[in-house]
PDB file of C-alpha atoms and ligand atoms in Angstrom:
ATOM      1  CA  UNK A   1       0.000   0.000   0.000  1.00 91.00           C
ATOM      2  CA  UNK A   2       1.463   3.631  -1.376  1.00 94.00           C
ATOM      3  CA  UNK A   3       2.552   5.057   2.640  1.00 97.00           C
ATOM      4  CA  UNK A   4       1.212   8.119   3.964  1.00 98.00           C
ATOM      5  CA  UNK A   5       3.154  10.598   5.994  1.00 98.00           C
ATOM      6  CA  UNK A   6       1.838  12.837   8.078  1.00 98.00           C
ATOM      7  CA  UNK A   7       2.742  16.073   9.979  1.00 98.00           C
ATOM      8  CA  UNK A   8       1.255  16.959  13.175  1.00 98.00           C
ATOM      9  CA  UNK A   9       2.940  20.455  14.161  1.00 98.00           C
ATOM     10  CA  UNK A  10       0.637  20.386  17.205  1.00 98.00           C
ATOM     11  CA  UNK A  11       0.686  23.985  18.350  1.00 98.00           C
ATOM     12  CA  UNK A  12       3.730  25.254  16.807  1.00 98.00           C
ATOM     13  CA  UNK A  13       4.210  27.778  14.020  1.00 98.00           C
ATOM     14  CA  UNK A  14       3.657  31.360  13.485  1.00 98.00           C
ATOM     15  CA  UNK A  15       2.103  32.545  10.183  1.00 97.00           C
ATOM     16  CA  UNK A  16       5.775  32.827   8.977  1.00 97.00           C
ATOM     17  CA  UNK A  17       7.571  29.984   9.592  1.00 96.00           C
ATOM     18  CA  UNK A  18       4.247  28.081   8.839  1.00 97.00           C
ATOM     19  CA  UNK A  19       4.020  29.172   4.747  1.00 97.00           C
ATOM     20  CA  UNK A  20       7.200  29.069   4.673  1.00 97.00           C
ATOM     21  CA  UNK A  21       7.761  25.062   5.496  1.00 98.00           C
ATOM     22  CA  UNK A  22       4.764  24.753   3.517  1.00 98.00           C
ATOM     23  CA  UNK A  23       5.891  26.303   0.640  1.00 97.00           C
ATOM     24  CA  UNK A  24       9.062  24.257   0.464  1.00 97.00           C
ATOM     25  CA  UNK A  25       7.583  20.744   1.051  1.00 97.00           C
ATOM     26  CA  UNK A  26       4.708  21.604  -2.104  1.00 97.00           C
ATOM     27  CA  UNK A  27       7.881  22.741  -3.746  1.00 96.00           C
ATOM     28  CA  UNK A  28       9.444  19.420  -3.576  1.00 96.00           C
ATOM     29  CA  UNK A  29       6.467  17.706  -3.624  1.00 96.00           C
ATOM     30  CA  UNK A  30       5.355  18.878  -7.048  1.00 91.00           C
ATOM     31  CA  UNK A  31       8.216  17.629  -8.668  1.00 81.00           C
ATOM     32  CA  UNK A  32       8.843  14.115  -7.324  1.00 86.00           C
ATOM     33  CA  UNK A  33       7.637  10.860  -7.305  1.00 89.00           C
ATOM     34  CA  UNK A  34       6.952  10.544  -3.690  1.00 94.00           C
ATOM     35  CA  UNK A  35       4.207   9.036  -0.954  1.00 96.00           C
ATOM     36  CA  UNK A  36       0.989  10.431  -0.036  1.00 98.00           C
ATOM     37  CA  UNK A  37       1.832  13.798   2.091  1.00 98.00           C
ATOM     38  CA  UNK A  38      -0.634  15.673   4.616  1.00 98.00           C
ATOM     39  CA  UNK A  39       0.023  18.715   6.742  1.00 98.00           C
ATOM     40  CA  UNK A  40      -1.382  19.238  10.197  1.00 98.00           C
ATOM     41  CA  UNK A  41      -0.522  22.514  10.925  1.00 98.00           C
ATOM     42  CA  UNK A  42      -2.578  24.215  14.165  1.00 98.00           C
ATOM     43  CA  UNK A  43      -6.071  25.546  12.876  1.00 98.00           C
ATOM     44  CA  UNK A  44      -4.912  29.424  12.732  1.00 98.00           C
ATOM     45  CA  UNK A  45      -2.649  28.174   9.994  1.00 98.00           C
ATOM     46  CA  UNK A  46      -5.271  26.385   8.357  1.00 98.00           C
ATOM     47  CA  UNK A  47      -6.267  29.102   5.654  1.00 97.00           C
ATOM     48  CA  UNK A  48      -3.054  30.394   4.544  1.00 97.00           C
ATOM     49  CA  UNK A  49      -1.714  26.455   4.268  1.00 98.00           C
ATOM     50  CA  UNK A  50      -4.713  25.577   2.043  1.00 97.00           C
ATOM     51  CA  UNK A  51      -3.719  28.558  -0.264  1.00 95.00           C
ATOM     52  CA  UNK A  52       0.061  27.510  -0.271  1.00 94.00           C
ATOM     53  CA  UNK A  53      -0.856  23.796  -1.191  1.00 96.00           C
ATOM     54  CA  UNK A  54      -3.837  24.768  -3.648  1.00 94.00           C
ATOM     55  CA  UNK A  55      -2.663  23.039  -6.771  1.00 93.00           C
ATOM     56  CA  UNK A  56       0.054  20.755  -5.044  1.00 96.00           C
ATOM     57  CA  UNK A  57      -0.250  17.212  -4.524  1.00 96.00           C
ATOM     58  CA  UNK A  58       0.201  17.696  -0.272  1.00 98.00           C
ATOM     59  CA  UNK A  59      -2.825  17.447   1.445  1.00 98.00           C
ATOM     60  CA  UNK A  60      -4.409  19.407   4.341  1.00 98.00           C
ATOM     61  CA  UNK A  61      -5.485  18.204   7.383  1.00 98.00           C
ATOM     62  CA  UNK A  62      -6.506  19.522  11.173  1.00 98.00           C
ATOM     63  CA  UNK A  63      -5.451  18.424  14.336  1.00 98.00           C
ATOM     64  CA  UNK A  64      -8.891  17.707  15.922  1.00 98.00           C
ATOM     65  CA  UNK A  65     -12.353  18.920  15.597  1.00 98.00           C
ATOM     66  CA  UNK A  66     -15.624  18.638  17.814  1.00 98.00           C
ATOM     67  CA  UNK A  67     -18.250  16.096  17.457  1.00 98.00           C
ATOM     68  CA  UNK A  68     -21.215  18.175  16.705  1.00 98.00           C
ATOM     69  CA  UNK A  69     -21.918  20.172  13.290  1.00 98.00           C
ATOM     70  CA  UNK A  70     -22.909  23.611  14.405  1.00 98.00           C
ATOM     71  CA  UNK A  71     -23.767  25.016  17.675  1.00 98.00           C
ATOM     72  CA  UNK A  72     -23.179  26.972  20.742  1.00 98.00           C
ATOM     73  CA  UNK A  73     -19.263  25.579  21.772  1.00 98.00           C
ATOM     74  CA  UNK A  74     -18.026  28.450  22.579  1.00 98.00           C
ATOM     75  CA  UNK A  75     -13.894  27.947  20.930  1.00 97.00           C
ATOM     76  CA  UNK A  76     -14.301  24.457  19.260  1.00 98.00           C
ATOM     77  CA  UNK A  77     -14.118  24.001  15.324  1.00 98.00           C
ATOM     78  CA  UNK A  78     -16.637  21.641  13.380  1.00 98.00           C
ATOM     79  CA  UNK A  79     -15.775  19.574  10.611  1.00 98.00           C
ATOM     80  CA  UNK A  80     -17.692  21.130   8.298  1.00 98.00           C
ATOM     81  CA  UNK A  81     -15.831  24.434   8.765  1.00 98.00           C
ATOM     82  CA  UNK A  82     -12.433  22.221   8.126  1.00 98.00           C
ATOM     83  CA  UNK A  83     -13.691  20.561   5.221  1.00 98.00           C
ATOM     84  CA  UNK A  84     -14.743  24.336   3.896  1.00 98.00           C
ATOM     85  CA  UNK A  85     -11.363  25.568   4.377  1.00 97.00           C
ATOM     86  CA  UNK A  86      -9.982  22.918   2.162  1.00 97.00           C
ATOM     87  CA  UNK A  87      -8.711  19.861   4.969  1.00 98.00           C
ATOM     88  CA  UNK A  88      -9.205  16.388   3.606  1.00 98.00           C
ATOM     89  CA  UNK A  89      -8.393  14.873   7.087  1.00 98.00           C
ATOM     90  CA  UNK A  90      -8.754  15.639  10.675  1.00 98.00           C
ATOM     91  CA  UNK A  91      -6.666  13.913  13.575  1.00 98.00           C
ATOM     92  CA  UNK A  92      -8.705  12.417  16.173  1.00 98.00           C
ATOM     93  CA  UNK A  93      -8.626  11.179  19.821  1.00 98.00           C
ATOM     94  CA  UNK A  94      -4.218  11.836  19.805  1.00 98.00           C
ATOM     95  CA  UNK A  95      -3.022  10.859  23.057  1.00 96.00           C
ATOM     96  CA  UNK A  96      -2.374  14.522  24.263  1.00 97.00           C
ATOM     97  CA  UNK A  97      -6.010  15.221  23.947  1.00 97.00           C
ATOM     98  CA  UNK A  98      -6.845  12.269  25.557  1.00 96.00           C
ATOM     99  CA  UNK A  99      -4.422  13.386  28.493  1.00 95.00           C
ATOM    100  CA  UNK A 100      -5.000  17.026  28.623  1.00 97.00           C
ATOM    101  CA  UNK A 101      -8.513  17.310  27.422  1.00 97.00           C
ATOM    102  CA  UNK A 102     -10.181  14.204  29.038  1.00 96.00           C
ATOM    103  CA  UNK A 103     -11.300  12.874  25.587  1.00 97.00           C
ATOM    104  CA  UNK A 104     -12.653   8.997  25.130  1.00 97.00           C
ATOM    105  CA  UNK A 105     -12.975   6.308  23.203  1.00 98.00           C
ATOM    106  CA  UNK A 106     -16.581   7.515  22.892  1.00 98.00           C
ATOM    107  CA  UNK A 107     -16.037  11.104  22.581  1.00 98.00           C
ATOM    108  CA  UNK A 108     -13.075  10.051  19.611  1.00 98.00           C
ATOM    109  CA  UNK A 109     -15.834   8.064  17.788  1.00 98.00           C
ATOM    110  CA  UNK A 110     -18.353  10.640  18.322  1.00 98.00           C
ATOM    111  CA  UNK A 111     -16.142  12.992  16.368  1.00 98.00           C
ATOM    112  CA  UNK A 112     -14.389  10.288  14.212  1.00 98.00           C
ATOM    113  CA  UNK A 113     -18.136  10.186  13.090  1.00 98.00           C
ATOM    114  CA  UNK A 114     -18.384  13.709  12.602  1.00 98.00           C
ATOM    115  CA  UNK A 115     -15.884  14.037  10.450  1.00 98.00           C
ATOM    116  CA  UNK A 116     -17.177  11.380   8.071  1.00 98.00           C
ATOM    117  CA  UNK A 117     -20.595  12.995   7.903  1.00 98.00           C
ATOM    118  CA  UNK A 118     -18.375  16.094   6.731  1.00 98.00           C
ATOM    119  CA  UNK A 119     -17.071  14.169   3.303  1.00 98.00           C
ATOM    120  CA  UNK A 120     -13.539  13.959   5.548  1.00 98.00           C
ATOM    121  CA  UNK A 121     -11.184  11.035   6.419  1.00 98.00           C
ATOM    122  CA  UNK A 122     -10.625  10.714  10.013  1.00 98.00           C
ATOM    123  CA  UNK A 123      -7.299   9.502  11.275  1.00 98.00           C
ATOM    124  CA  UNK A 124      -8.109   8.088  14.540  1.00 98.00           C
ATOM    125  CA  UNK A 125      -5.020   7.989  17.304  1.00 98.00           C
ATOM    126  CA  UNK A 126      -4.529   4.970  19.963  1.00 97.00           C
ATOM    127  CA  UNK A 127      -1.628   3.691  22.026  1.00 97.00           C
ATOM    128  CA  UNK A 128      -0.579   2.063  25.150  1.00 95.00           C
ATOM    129  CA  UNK A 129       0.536   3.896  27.887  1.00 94.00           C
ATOM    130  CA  UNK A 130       4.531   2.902  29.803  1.00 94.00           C
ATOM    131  CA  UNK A 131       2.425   1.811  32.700  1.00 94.00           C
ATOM    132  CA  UNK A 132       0.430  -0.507  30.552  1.00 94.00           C
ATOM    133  CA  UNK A 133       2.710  -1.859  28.629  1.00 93.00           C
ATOM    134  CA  UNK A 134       5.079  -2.669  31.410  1.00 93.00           C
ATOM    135  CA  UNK A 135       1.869  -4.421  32.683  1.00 94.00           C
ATOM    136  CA  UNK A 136       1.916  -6.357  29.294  1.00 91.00           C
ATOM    137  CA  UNK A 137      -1.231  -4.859  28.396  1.00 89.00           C
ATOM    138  CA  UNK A 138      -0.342  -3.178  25.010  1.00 93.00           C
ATOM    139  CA  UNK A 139      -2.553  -5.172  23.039  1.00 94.00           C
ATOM    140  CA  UNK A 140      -5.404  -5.685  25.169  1.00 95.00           C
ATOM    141  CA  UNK A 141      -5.389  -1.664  25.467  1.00 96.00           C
ATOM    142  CA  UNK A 142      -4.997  -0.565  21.849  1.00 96.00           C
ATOM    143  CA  UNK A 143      -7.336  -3.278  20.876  1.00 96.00           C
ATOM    144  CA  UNK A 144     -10.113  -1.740  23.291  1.00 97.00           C
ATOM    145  CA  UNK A 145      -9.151   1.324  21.670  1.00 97.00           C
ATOM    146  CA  UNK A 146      -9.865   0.111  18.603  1.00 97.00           C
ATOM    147  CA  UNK A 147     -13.244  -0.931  18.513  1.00 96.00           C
ATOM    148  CA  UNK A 148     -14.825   1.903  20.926  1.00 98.00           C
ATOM    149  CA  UNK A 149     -13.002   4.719  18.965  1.00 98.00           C
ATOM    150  CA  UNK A 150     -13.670   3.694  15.706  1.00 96.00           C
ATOM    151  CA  UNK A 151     -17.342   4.669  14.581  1.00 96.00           C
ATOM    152  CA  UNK A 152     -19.811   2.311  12.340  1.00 94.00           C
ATOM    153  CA  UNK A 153     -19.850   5.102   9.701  1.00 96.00           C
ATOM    154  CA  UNK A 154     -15.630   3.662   8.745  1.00 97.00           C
ATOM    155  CA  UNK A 155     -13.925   2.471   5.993  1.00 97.00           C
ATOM    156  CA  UNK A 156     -10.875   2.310   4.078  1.00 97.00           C
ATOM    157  CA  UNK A 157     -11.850   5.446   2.290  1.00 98.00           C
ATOM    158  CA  UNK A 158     -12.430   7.783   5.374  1.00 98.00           C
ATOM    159  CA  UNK A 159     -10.598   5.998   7.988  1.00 98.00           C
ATOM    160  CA  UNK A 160      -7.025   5.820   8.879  1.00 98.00           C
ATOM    161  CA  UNK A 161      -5.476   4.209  12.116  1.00 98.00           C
ATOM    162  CA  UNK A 162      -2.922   5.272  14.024  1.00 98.00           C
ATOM    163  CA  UNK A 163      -0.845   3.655  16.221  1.00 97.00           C
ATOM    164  CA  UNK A 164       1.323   6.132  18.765  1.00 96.00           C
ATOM    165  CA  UNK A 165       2.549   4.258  21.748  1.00 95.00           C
ATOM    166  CA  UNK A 166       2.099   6.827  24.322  1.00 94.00           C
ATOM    167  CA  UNK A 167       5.754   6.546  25.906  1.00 93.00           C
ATOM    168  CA  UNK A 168       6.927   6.740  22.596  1.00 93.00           C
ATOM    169  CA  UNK A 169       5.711   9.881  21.290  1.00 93.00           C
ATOM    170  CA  UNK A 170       8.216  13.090  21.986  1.00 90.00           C
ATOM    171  CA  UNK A 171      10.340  11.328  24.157  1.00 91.00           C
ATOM    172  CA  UNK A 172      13.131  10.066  21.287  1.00 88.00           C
ATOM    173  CA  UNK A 173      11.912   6.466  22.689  1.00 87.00           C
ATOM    174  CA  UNK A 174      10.792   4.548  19.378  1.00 86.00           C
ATOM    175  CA  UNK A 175       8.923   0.915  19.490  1.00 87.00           C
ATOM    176  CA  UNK A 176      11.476  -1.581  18.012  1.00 92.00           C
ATOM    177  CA  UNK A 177      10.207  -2.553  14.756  1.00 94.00           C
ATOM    178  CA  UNK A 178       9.598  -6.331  16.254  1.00 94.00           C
ATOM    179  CA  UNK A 179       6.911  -4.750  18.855  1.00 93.00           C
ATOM    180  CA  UNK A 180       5.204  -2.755  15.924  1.00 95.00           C
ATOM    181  CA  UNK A 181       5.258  -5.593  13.523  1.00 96.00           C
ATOM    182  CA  UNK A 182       3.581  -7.371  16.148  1.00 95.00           C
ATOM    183  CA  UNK A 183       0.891  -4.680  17.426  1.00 96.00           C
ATOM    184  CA  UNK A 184       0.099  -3.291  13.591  1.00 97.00           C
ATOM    185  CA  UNK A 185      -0.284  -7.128  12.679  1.00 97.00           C
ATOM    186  CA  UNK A 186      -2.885  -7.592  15.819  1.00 97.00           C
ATOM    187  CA  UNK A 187      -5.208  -4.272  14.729  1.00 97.00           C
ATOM    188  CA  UNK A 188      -4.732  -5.468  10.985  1.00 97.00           C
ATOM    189  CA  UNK A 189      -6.689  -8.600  12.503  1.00 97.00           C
ATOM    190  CA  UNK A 190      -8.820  -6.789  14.309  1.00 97.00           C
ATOM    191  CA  UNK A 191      -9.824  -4.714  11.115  1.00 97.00           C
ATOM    192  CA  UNK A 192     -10.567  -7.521   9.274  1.00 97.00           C
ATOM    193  CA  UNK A 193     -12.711  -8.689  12.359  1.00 96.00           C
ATOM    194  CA  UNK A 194     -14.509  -5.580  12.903  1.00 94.00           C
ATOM    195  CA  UNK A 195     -15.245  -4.656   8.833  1.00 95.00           C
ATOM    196  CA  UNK A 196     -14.713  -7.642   6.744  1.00 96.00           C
ATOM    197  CA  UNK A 197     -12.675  -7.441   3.803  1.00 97.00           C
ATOM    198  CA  UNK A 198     -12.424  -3.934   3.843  1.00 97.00           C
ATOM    199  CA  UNK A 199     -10.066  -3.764   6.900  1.00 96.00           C
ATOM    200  CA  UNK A 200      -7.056  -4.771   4.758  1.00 97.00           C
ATOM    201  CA  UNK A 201      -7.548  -1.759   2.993  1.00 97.00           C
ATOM    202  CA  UNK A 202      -7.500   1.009   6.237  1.00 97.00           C
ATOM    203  CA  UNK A 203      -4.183   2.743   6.193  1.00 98.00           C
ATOM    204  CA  UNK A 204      -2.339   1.917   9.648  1.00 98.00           C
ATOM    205  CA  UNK A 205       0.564   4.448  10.445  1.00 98.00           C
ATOM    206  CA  UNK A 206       2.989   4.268  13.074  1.00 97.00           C
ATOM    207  CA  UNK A 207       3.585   7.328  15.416  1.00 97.00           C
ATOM    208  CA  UNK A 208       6.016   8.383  18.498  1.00 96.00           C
ATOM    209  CA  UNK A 209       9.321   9.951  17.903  1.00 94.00           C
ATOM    210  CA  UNK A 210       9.782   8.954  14.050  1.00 97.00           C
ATOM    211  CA  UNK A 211      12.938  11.096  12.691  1.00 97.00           C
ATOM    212  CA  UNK A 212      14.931  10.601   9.698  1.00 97.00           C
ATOM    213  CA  UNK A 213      17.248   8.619  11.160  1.00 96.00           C
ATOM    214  CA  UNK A 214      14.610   5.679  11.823  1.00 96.00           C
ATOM    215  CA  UNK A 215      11.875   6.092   9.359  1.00 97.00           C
ATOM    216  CA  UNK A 216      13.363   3.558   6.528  1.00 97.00           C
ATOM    217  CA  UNK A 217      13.496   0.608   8.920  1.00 97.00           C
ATOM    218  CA  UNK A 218       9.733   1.693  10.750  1.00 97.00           C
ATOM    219  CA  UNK A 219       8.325   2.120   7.240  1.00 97.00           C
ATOM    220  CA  UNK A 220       9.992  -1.386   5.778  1.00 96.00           C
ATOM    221  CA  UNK A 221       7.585  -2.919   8.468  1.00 96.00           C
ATOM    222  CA  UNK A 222       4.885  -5.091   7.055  1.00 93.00           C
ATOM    223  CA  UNK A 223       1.122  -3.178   7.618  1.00 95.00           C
ATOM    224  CA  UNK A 224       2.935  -0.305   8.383  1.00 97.00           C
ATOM    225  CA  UNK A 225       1.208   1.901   5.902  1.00 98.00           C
ATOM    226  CA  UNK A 226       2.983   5.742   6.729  1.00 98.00           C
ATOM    227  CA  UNK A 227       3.716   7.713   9.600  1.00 98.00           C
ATOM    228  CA  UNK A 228       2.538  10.397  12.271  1.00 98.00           C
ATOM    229  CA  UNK A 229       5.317  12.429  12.726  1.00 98.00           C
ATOM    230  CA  UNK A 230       5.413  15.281  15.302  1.00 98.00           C
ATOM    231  CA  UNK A 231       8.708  16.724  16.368  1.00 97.00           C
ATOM    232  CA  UNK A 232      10.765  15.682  13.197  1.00 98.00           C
ATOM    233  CA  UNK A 233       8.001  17.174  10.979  1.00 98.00           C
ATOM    234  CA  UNK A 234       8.795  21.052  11.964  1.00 98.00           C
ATOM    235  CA  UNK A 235      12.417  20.406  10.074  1.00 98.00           C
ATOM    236  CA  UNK A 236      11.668  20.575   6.224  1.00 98.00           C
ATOM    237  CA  UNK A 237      14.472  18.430   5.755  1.00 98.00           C
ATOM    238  CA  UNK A 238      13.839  15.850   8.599  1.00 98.00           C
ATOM    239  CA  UNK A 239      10.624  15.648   7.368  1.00 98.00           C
ATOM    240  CA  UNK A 240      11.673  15.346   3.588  1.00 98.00           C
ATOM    241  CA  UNK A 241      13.855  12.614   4.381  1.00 98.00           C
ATOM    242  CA  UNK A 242      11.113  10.942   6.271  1.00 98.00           C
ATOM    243  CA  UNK A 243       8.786  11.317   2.845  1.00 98.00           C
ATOM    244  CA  UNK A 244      11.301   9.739   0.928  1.00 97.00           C
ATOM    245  CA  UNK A 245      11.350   6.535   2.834  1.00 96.00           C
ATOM    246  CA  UNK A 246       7.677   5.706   1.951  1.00 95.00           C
ATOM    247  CA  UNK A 247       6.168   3.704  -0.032  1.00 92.00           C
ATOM    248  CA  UNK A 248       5.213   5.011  -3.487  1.00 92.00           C
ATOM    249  CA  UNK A 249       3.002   2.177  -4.570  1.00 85.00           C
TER     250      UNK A 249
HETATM  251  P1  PGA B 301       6.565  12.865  17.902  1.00 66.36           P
HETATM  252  O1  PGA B 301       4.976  13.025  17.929  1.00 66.36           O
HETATM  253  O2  PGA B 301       6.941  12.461  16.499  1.00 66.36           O
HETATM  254  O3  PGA B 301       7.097  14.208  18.293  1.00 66.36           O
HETATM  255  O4  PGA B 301       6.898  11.792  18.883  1.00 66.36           O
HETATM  256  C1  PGA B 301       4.142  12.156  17.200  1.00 66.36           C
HETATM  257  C2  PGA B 301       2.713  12.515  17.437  1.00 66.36           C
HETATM  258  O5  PGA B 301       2.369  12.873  18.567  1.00 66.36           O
HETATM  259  O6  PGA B 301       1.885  12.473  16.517  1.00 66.36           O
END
């Protein structure tokens, strides 16, 4: 399956820097055979990056989004305003807003749900926590995950897993690619449990601390279908390097 890499700036960037690493990575995307490519900038960037990649093959996407269509949420953005700016994807249920927002497995499929009632593809976040994978709970936990954030409404056209080990992600800790064979091989199963057929075709990428330096050997990984990439993907040329090693068909 052609890999998809994504970057999740998370809530970095001014206006500047932001069009700037934009510009370049359209740039080089435009005239190279490369992997799928989406941007996740923060949602004040969203406008000006769907203007710089207007035209280009990198896609736009937004970081999260709340479950409802319209209404009185004072602060929250709707799907249907990120699929009007121009996104094609919007992260859901990523670990930090699990942490630091209190979100669930039902709150992520409530808005995993939204965003397919939107036209959008949602790319919906689980991992294990150190604690529970020093239990030996890993895949007991992302396989809960699994099936209560992951709405009815999915496919293999709006639906993308990913897979971000919770002690992995910003720490420079990576999962060796052994334990993510392993736990992308389990939700594979699981996707072919849960949808049929169709499961084989839902894009699972690996996430926590991917840099240029290890992206070849995570990406070589059988059902590893593209990255999340935080950190690495604020350096154009990390992040270049990182596009490179995907798959292109
Ligand atoms: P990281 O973040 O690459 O900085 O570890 C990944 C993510 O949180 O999506």
């Amino acid at each position: 399956m052609r890999s998809l890499i994504a970057g999740n700036w998370k809530m970095n960037s001014l206006l500047a820097d932001g069009r700037e690493r934009a510009g370049v990575i359209a740039a080089r995307a435009g005239g190279a055979d490369v992997c799928d490519i989406l941007l996740c900038p923060p949602a004040t960037l969203l406008g000006e990056l769907a203007a710089r990649l207007r035209g280009s093959p990198v896609m736009l996407g937004a970081q999260d989004c709340h479950a409802e269509a319209e209404g009185a949420f004072t602060g929250d953005i709707a799907a249907p305003m990120l699929a009007d700016l121009g996104c094609s994807h919007v992260i859901v249920g990523h670990s930090e807003r699990r942490r630091d927002h209190g979100e669930t497995d039902a709150s992520v499929a409530a808005k995993a749900s939204a965003v397919h009632d939107a036209g959008l593809a949602a790319i919906v976040c689980l991992g294990e926590s150190a604690e529970q994978r020093d239990a030996g709970g890993a895949r007991d936990v992302v396989r809960g995950q699994l099936r209560a954030s992951v709405p009815r409404s999915a496919d293999s056209t709006n639906t993308i897993v990913a897979y971000e080990p919770v002690w992995a992600i910003g720490t420079g800790d990576t999962a060796t690619p052994d334990n993510v064979a392993a736990l992308h091989r389990n939700l594979r199963e699981d996707l072919l449990d849960i949808l049929g057929d169709d499961g084989a075709g839902i894009r699972l990428l690996y996430g926590g601390s991917v840099n240029a330096g290890n992206a070849a050997e995570l990406l070589a990984v059988p059902d590893v279908d593209g990255a999340l990439v935080g950190g690495a993907s604020l350096n154009v040329d990390e992040f270049w390097t990182i596009v490179e090693s995907g798959r292109t068909a």
